[in-house]
C-alpha cells in the first residue's frame, strides 16, 4: 500500500471537519520531529479518529470484559463480587486510578473466576471484539493466558482457545454485516414491512439512530488474531491447572516449572495451528466448509507476561525456541517493571519481534537493579561495576538494534498513567515521546479497556495531543503508528510483517 497516496483523502477529510494545518500544526512533512518544549496541542475530531481504520495489537481478554457481563457471569456461576451494581463495582474494583501495579491487578482475580466455561469465554471474546469494532478497529489481536482458565478433566487449553476463537469469529461476521447494512438506508426506512428479522432491524436502528459509528461499505474488512500468554510466575493456587501442574512437578526447581508450563502451552498451540487438528468446536461455521475442512486457528503469536524482576525471560527459552521453530510469532511483556536488560533478554532468549510496553528501555541509570532467579544475579552484580558511560552505551546499542530490526513497542498510554506514578498524569514525559524521536517502531494499544477505562479512540487522542503527532508523522513508514492508523489489513499476520 502506498501510504503517501493514502494520506490525501485523510487530509481532505480533516479539512471537511474544519481542521487546518494552521490551526492544528498539521504538516504533511514525514520527517517532522517532536519538539521537546512545544506547548502546541493537536486535537483531531472524534468522528475522524473513530472512522479511520485502526488496529489494536495489545488487548487482554480478561481486562476488557464488560462490567455488566462480569456481574451476569458471577450471578450465573454463584461467584462472589463486592457489588452487583455496575457503578459501585467500578468504583470499588476498577477505579480510574490505582496506587500500585498490585492494586491495578487485583480486579483480575474476580474476572478469571467467571471465565471458567466455554460459554463464558465465547461470550466475552465476542463482546471484546465488538466493542473494539464499534470504535473503528479493523484488526484486533486478543491475548489471554489459557492456563489461568483451564480446569483439568473439565476444561482444556485447547477448548479454551477454541471457545475464544468462536466468539471472535462471530464478531467478525456481525461487524462485516454492519458494514454492508450501513449503505442500506432505504432498507432501514422499510424496516417495519415484515421482510427483515428482529436482529437485522436492531442493527439498522443502531446504524441510523443518528449516533456516529465507524461502519462503512467501503471500509476494510474486519480481522482478528489470537495471542496466547505464558506466565513468568505462578503459584499452585493461581488456577486449577497450575495447581495440578505443580503437583505433577513436585520437587522441581520453580523456575524449571515455569518453563515447562510454557512448553506445554506452546505444544498445544502448535498442534492447534495445524490443518484439521482442531476438534473442539472450532471451524463449525461456514468458514470451515469453504476451506474444505482445512480450518486453521488464527493463533498469531505467543507471549509471556507477569512479574519481570526475579523471573527472567530465560526461564522460557525452551518454549520460545519451540515456538520459533514452529514459525509462531513472539511478543513479550518486557521493560515494564524492569530495565533494558529485560528487553535484551526478550530479544536474545525469546526471539521477540514485538515488546509489550517497554517503558524502561531508555533508563540506563537502573541497569543492574533487577533481580535474577531468586535474587541478585551474577550478571547484574557485574553491571554495578560498570560506569555510567558504559550503561548509556548499552542502552544506545540496544535501541539502535531495536530500531534497525523494526522491533515494535506496544505502548498503552492509559494503562501506563495508572501504573507509572512518576508521570504525574502528564504523558508528555512518557518514554513513547523519545521512542518516536529515535524512530523506533511504535503502536498504540488499549491493554485493558475495562481496567484502564479506555478504547482505541481515546488512546490515539492521548497520543496525538501528548506527542503533537501530525498526519505526516502518522504516515511516516518509520513510525509504526502510521500502520495502525492507515493500513488496510489483508491478513491476520500482517501486523507482524
XYZ file of C-alpha atoms in Angstrom:
497
model
C 0.000 0.000 0.000
C 1.263 3.464 -0.883
C 0.959 5.420 2.380
C 1.721 8.717 0.664
C -1.212 8.390 -1.695
C -3.459 7.243 1.160
C -2.842 10.423 3.160
C -4.551 12.750 0.688
C -8.152 11.647 1.383
C -7.446 11.737 5.122
C -6.194 15.315 4.953
C -9.225 16.200 2.812
C -11.477 14.664 5.446
C -9.784 16.714 8.160
C -10.416 19.857 6.137
C -14.064 18.879 5.763
C -14.253 18.566 9.538
C -12.750 22.019 9.978
C -9.202 21.097 10.926
C -6.484 23.067 9.161
C -2.715 22.971 9.261
C -2.565 26.484 10.661
C -4.959 25.702 13.478
C -3.571 22.318 14.477
C 0.081 22.404 13.434
C -0.719 19.628 10.944
C 2.025 19.003 8.460
C 2.485 16.555 5.629
C 6.226 16.552 6.305
C 7.129 12.941 7.073
C 10.450 13.966 8.594
C 8.892 16.224 11.217
C 10.140 15.629 14.758
C 8.590 16.252 18.152
C 9.687 19.482 19.775
C 10.613 18.741 23.389
C 9.463 22.145 24.601
C 6.438 22.691 22.387
C 3.145 23.552 24.020
C 1.211 23.136 20.780
C -1.701 20.752 21.098
C -3.182 18.782 18.218
C -6.799 17.785 18.638
C -8.319 15.593 15.975
C -12.118 15.434 15.722
C -13.641 12.446 17.481
C -15.514 11.471 14.317
C -12.248 11.320 12.359
C -10.422 9.153 14.897
C -13.487 6.912 15.201
C -13.860 6.271 11.480
C -10.280 5.760 10.336
C -9.274 2.075 10.235
C -7.260 1.088 13.300
C -5.551 -1.934 14.810
C -5.277 -2.868 18.477
C -2.362 -5.263 18.888
C -2.224 -5.430 22.690
C -5.553 -6.040 24.403
C -6.155 -8.552 27.189
C -9.360 -10.566 27.066
C -9.940 -10.641 30.813
C -9.070 -6.985 31.404
C -11.509 -5.860 28.714
C -14.666 -7.640 29.869
C -17.836 -5.551 30.157
C -18.797 -4.807 33.764
C -22.382 -5.895 33.080
C -21.118 -9.217 31.730
C -18.854 -9.747 34.740
C -21.885 -9.312 37.003
C -24.073 -11.592 34.858
C -21.496 -14.382 34.798
C -20.836 -14.075 38.535
C -24.547 -14.471 39.241
C -24.839 -17.446 36.865
C -21.880 -19.235 38.442
C -22.552 -18.127 42.028
C -19.198 -16.343 42.295
C -18.705 -13.600 44.867
C -18.336 -9.973 43.764
C -18.060 -6.976 46.122
C -21.133 -5.489 44.435
C -23.658 -6.306 41.721
C -24.170 -2.638 40.905
C -22.137 -1.599 37.846
C -21.124 1.851 39.043
C -20.366 0.695 42.570
C -18.295 -2.244 41.298
C -16.306 0.080 39.056
C -15.633 2.402 41.967
C -14.611 -0.406 44.316
C -12.616 -2.695 41.996
C -11.900 -0.780 38.781
C -11.346 2.866 39.806
C -9.878 5.464 37.403
C -6.550 5.450 39.264
C -4.582 2.851 41.219
C -1.997 3.141 43.972
C 0.262 0.424 42.535
C 0.584 -2.310 39.927
C -0.576 -4.826 42.559
C -3.690 -2.711 43.123
C -4.180 -2.494 39.350
C -4.113 -6.295 39.033
C -6.401 -7.040 41.997
C -9.606 -6.992 39.964
C -8.348 -9.670 37.586
C -8.933 -12.289 40.281
C -12.692 -11.786 40.038
C -12.623 -11.869 36.242
C -10.567 -15.056 35.980
C -13.029 -16.904 38.197
C -16.003 -16.222 35.917
C -14.099 -17.195 32.748
C -14.235 -20.877 33.586
C -16.700 -22.186 30.985
C -16.634 -22.333 27.204
C -19.849 -20.315 27.031
C -18.423 -17.524 29.189
C -15.181 -17.379 27.198
C -17.007 -17.255 23.861
C -19.353 -14.529 25.086
C -16.588 -12.322 26.444
C -14.432 -12.790 23.324
C -17.363 -11.757 21.129
C -18.095 -8.685 23.230
C -14.450 -7.586 23.468
C -14.131 -7.755 19.683
C -17.442 -5.987 19.025
C -16.545 -3.215 21.468
C -13.312 -2.742 19.508
C -15.014 -2.865 16.113
C -17.558 -0.305 17.347
C -14.649 2.138 17.800
C -13.319 1.658 14.273
C -10.775 -1.075 14.975
C -10.437 -3.253 11.883
C -7.837 -5.679 13.172
C -7.549 -6.847 16.761
C -5.138 -9.225 18.455
C -6.728 -10.529 21.628
C -4.351 -12.067 24.170
C -5.059 -14.224 27.194
C -3.448 -16.944 29.318
C -5.362 -20.208 28.708
C -3.698 -21.867 31.705
C -5.412 -19.380 34.026
C -8.816 -20.675 32.909
C -8.139 -24.380 32.343
C -9.617 -26.959 34.717
C -8.066 -30.453 34.471
C -10.631 -33.011 33.354
C -13.238 -30.326 32.704
C -11.887 -27.517 30.508
C -8.718 -27.990 28.470
C -6.340 -25.421 26.995
C -7.479 -26.449 23.526
C -11.155 -25.996 24.386
C -10.451 -22.562 25.875
C -8.642 -21.303 22.784
C -11.347 -22.702 20.517
C -14.126 -21.075 22.557
C -12.406 -17.696 22.319
C -11.921 -18.205 18.590
C -15.629 -18.902 18.074
C -16.537 -15.656 19.821
C -14.067 -13.638 17.750
C -15.188 -15.317 14.541
C -18.818 -14.467 15.283
C -17.878 -10.847 15.978
C -16.155 -10.540 12.582
C -19.279 -11.846 10.868
C -21.539 -9.370 12.672
C -19.181 -6.417 12.171
C -18.828 -7.113 8.444
C -22.602 -7.330 8.213
C -22.863 -3.891 9.829
C -20.537 -2.562 7.121
C -22.889 -3.900 4.457
C -26.028 -2.651 6.204
C -24.543 0.841 6.624
C -25.360 1.525 2.962
C -28.957 0.317 3.229
C -30.810 3.418 4.389
C -33.737 2.579 2.156
C -33.858 -0.827 3.790
C -33.912 0.915 7.160
C -36.833 3.116 6.100
C -38.801 -0.044 5.264
C -37.796 -1.917 8.409
C -41.355 -2.445 9.620
C -42.696 -4.123 6.485
C -42.062 -7.574 7.895
C -39.351 -8.579 5.429
C -36.491 -8.364 7.946
C -35.911 -10.243 11.169
C -35.602 -8.511 14.522
C -31.818 -8.907 14.636
C -31.405 -7.069 11.326
C -33.873 -4.362 12.352
C -31.963 -3.819 15.617
C -28.710 -3.414 13.692
C -30.313 -0.909 11.314
C -31.717 1.012 14.280
C -28.202 1.266 15.682
C -26.657 2.367 12.386
C -29.219 5.045 11.579
C -30.043 6.307 15.059
C -28.001 9.439 14.453
C -25.086 8.267 16.595
C -21.677 8.437 14.911
C -20.346 4.963 14.059
C -17.372 3.601 12.080
C -19.212 1.160 9.807
C -18.967 1.838 6.084
C -19.475 -0.216 2.939
C -16.110 0.967 1.566
C -14.116 0.262 4.742
C -11.539 -2.553 5.067
C -12.952 -5.893 6.309
C -12.553 -6.932 9.931
C -9.934 -9.451 11.041
C -8.546 -10.808 14.305
C -5.637 -12.766 15.694
C -5.170 -14.708 18.923
C -2.135 -14.353 21.187
C -1.658 -16.921 23.946
C 0.215 -15.794 27.056
C 2.527 -17.890 29.192
C 3.207 -16.690 32.740
C 6.608 -15.751 34.162
C 5.424 -16.697 37.644
C 2.533 -18.647 39.161
C 1.674 -20.461 42.387
C -0.401 -23.615 42.957
C -3.408 -21.501 43.935
C -3.164 -19.315 40.802
C -5.534 -21.650 38.939
C -6.728 -25.286 38.997
C -4.451 -26.045 36.026
C -1.380 -24.646 37.758
C -2.282 -26.477 40.953
C -2.239 -29.776 39.056
C 0.939 -28.758 37.230
C 2.753 -28.087 40.497
C 1.571 -31.430 41.875
C 2.927 -33.309 38.855
C 6.281 -31.487 39.067
C 6.683 -31.575 42.838
C 10.321 -31.223 43.825
C 11.391 -29.455 40.625
C 13.131 -26.090 40.738
C 10.365 -23.487 40.497
C 11.920 -21.743 37.510
C 12.080 -25.071 35.701
C 8.346 -25.492 36.403
C 7.596 -22.052 34.957
C 9.443 -23.029 31.791
C 7.790 -26.442 31.496
C 4.329 -24.860 31.736
C 5.255 -22.609 28.821
C 6.456 -25.625 26.816
C 3.095 -27.323 27.442
C 1.266 -24.213 26.210
C 3.351 -23.811 23.048
C 2.972 -27.518 22.267
C -0.820 -27.177 22.449
C -0.709 -24.047 20.274
C 1.445 -25.645 17.602
C -0.937 -28.603 17.428
C -3.974 -26.344 17.061
C -2.327 -24.389 14.261
C -2.055 -27.477 12.061
C -4.746 -28.048 9.423
C -7.643 -30.142 10.611
C -6.231 -30.600 14.129
C -8.935 -28.583 15.899
C -11.612 -30.939 17.252
C -13.178 -28.789 19.970
C -15.882 -26.980 18.013
C -13.800 -24.512 16.032
C -14.399 -24.243 12.344
C -18.038 -25.257 12.686
C -19.035 -22.137 10.781
C -19.276 -21.571 7.042
C -15.578 -20.648 7.014
C -14.594 -24.281 7.569
C -16.903 -25.509 4.826
C -15.440 -23.045 2.363
C -11.939 -24.286 3.180
C -12.757 -27.998 2.807
C -12.301 -28.727 6.497
C -8.738 -27.382 6.462
C -9.625 -24.824 9.105
C -6.586 -23.364 10.888
C -6.933 -21.418 14.116
C -5.601 -17.844 13.686
C -3.162 -18.001 16.606
C -0.629 -15.385 15.509
C 1.770 -15.241 18.456
C 2.825 -16.422 21.893
C 3.544 -14.027 24.749
C 4.899 -14.209 28.277
C 3.524 -11.882 30.945
C 3.724 -11.364 34.691
C 6.380 -10.362 37.200
C 9.680 -9.494 35.484
C 12.204 -8.854 38.199
C 13.261 -12.181 39.689
C 11.543 -14.177 36.950
C 13.713 -13.824 33.838
C 12.713 -14.478 30.256
C 15.402 -17.150 30.051
C 13.153 -19.477 32.084
C 11.002 -19.769 28.953
C 13.758 -20.181 26.371
C 12.902 -23.808 25.565
C 9.251 -22.926 24.953
C 10.021 -19.937 22.756
C 12.609 -21.898 20.807
C 9.809 -24.366 20.111
C 7.541 -21.527 19.016
C 10.287 -20.102 16.825
C 10.852 -23.466 15.148
C 7.109 -23.713 14.503
C 7.032 -20.309 12.747
C 4.944 -18.838 15.577
C 5.486 -15.127 16.183
C 6.705 -13.860 19.559
C 5.712 -10.791 21.565
C 6.984 -10.386 25.131
C 5.951 -8.200 28.064
C 9.287 -6.619 28.958
C 10.746 -3.382 30.272
C 7.570 -2.534 32.179
C 8.706 -3.301 35.725
C 12.382 -3.918 34.959
C 15.054 -2.221 32.866
C 16.707 -2.561 29.492
C 18.178 -5.953 30.425
C 14.677 -7.427 30.390
C 14.128 -6.235 26.828
C 17.571 -7.517 25.844
C 16.665 -10.935 27.233
C 13.330 -10.890 25.403
C 15.014 -10.461 22.025
C 18.036 -12.701 22.632
C 16.484 -15.528 24.674
C 12.909 -15.477 23.333
C 13.300 -14.157 19.744
C 10.812 -11.350 20.489
C 9.562 -9.463 17.426
C 7.420 -7.091 19.485
C 7.760 -5.763 23.027
C 4.808 -5.232 25.330
C 5.172 -1.804 26.982
C 8.994 -1.479 27.153
C 8.663 1.767 29.103
C 12.064 1.449 30.798
C 14.073 0.945 27.620
C 15.913 4.286 27.965
C 16.548 4.140 31.739
C 20.269 3.390 31.740
C 20.535 4.504 35.368
C 18.525 1.488 36.637
C 20.682 -1.094 34.846
C 21.704 -3.751 37.397
C 18.783 -3.094 39.755
C 16.693 -6.023 38.598
C 16.830 -9.498 40.097
C 17.784 -12.773 38.522
C 16.446 -16.128 39.636
C 15.534 -15.753 43.283
C 17.749 -12.740 43.856
C 20.606 -10.684 42.516
C 22.143 -12.407 39.529
C 25.865 -12.520 38.793
C 25.365 -10.524 35.610
C 23.556 -7.772 37.485
C 26.286 -7.580 40.124
C 28.784 -7.127 37.313
C 26.677 -4.297 35.922
C 27.043 -2.466 39.245
C 30.711 -2.124 38.459
C 30.388 -0.584 35.007
C 30.430 3.178 34.558
C 27.518 5.420 33.691
C 29.014 5.897 30.246
C 29.054 2.143 29.672
C 25.459 1.835 30.840
C 24.418 4.571 28.432
C 26.295 2.840 25.621
C 24.449 -0.398 26.475
C 21.081 1.355 26.057
C 22.167 3.143 22.892
C 23.303 -0.119 21.297
C 20.083 -1.842 22.344
C 17.806 0.864 20.962
C 19.840 1.045 17.746
C 19.334 -2.684 17.286
C 15.610 -2.469 18.078
C 15.194 0.330 15.582
C 17.126 -1.471 12.874
C 15.138 -4.673 13.325
C 11.821 -2.741 13.480
C 11.031 -4.423 16.795
C 7.688 -2.852 17.631
C 6.805 -1.381 21.040
C 3.187 -1.937 22.054
C 2.530 1.265 24.017
C -0.541 1.512 26.267
C -0.854 5.100 27.464
C -3.941 4.940 29.710
C -2.609 1.826 31.408
C 0.798 3.443 31.949
C -0.812 6.507 33.503
C -2.279 4.163 36.118
C 0.872 2.137 36.821
C 3.613 4.770 36.384
C 3.101 7.293 39.209
C 6.206 9.267 38.151
C 4.274 10.527 35.124
C 2.019 12.517 37.489
C -0.748 12.264 34.920
C 1.298 14.060 32.247
C 2.013 11.958 29.158
C 4.482 14.476 27.807
C 7.034 12.719 29.990
C 6.144 9.277 28.655
C 9.038 7.368 27.004
C 6.928 6.938 23.843
C 7.885 10.528 23.001
C 11.550 9.543 22.807
C 10.707 6.263 21.072
C 9.209 8.251 18.224
C 12.071 10.736 18.230
C 14.526 7.839 17.988
C 12.461 6.455 15.088
C 11.617 3.236 16.898
C 8.558 1.294 15.781
C 5.580 2.180 17.979
C 1.945 1.105 18.038
C -0.612 2.461 20.483
C -2.904 -0.079 22.150
C -5.577 -0.302 24.859
C -4.125 -3.044 27.121
C -7.285 -3.421 29.265
C -10.345 -1.445 28.224
C -12.217 -2.084 31.485
C -9.382 -1.769 33.976
C -7.919 1.274 32.218
C -11.253 2.832 31.159
C -10.198 3.293 27.558
C -10.652 2.429 23.882
C -8.591 2.983 20.741
C -10.091 6.398 20.016
C -9.051 7.586 23.472
C -5.542 6.117 23.083
C -4.983 7.882 19.759
C -6.374 11.118 21.174
C -3.937 10.926 24.092
C -1.008 10.152 21.776
C -1.759 12.893 19.266
C -2.159 15.540 21.963
C 0.775 14.496 24.158
C 3.288 13.951 21.354
C 1.933 16.508 18.854
C 1.576 13.934 16.090
C 0.691 15.307 12.679
C -0.805 13.246 9.836
C 2.596 13.486 8.163
C 4.209 11.778 11.143
C 1.460 9.189 11.277
C 2.082 8.164 7.691
C 5.870 8.031 8.162
C 6.833 4.438 7.422
C 9.390 4.584 10.232
C 6.717 5.105 12.878
C 4.573 2.039 13.489
C 1.546 4.110 14.462
C 1.155 5.024 10.777
C 0.432 1.374 10.035
C -2.019 1.156 12.904
C -3.958 4.123 11.550
C -3.695 3.864 7.823
C -3.044 0.380 6.515
C -5.694 -1.922 5.165
C -5.203 -5.240 6.893
C -5.375 -8.055 4.349
C -4.232 -10.957 6.533
C -4.038 -11.584 10.290
C -0.268 -11.961 10.127
C 0.098 -8.511 8.532
C 0.663 -6.907 11.927
C 3.874 -8.913 12.340
C 5.170 -8.207 8.814
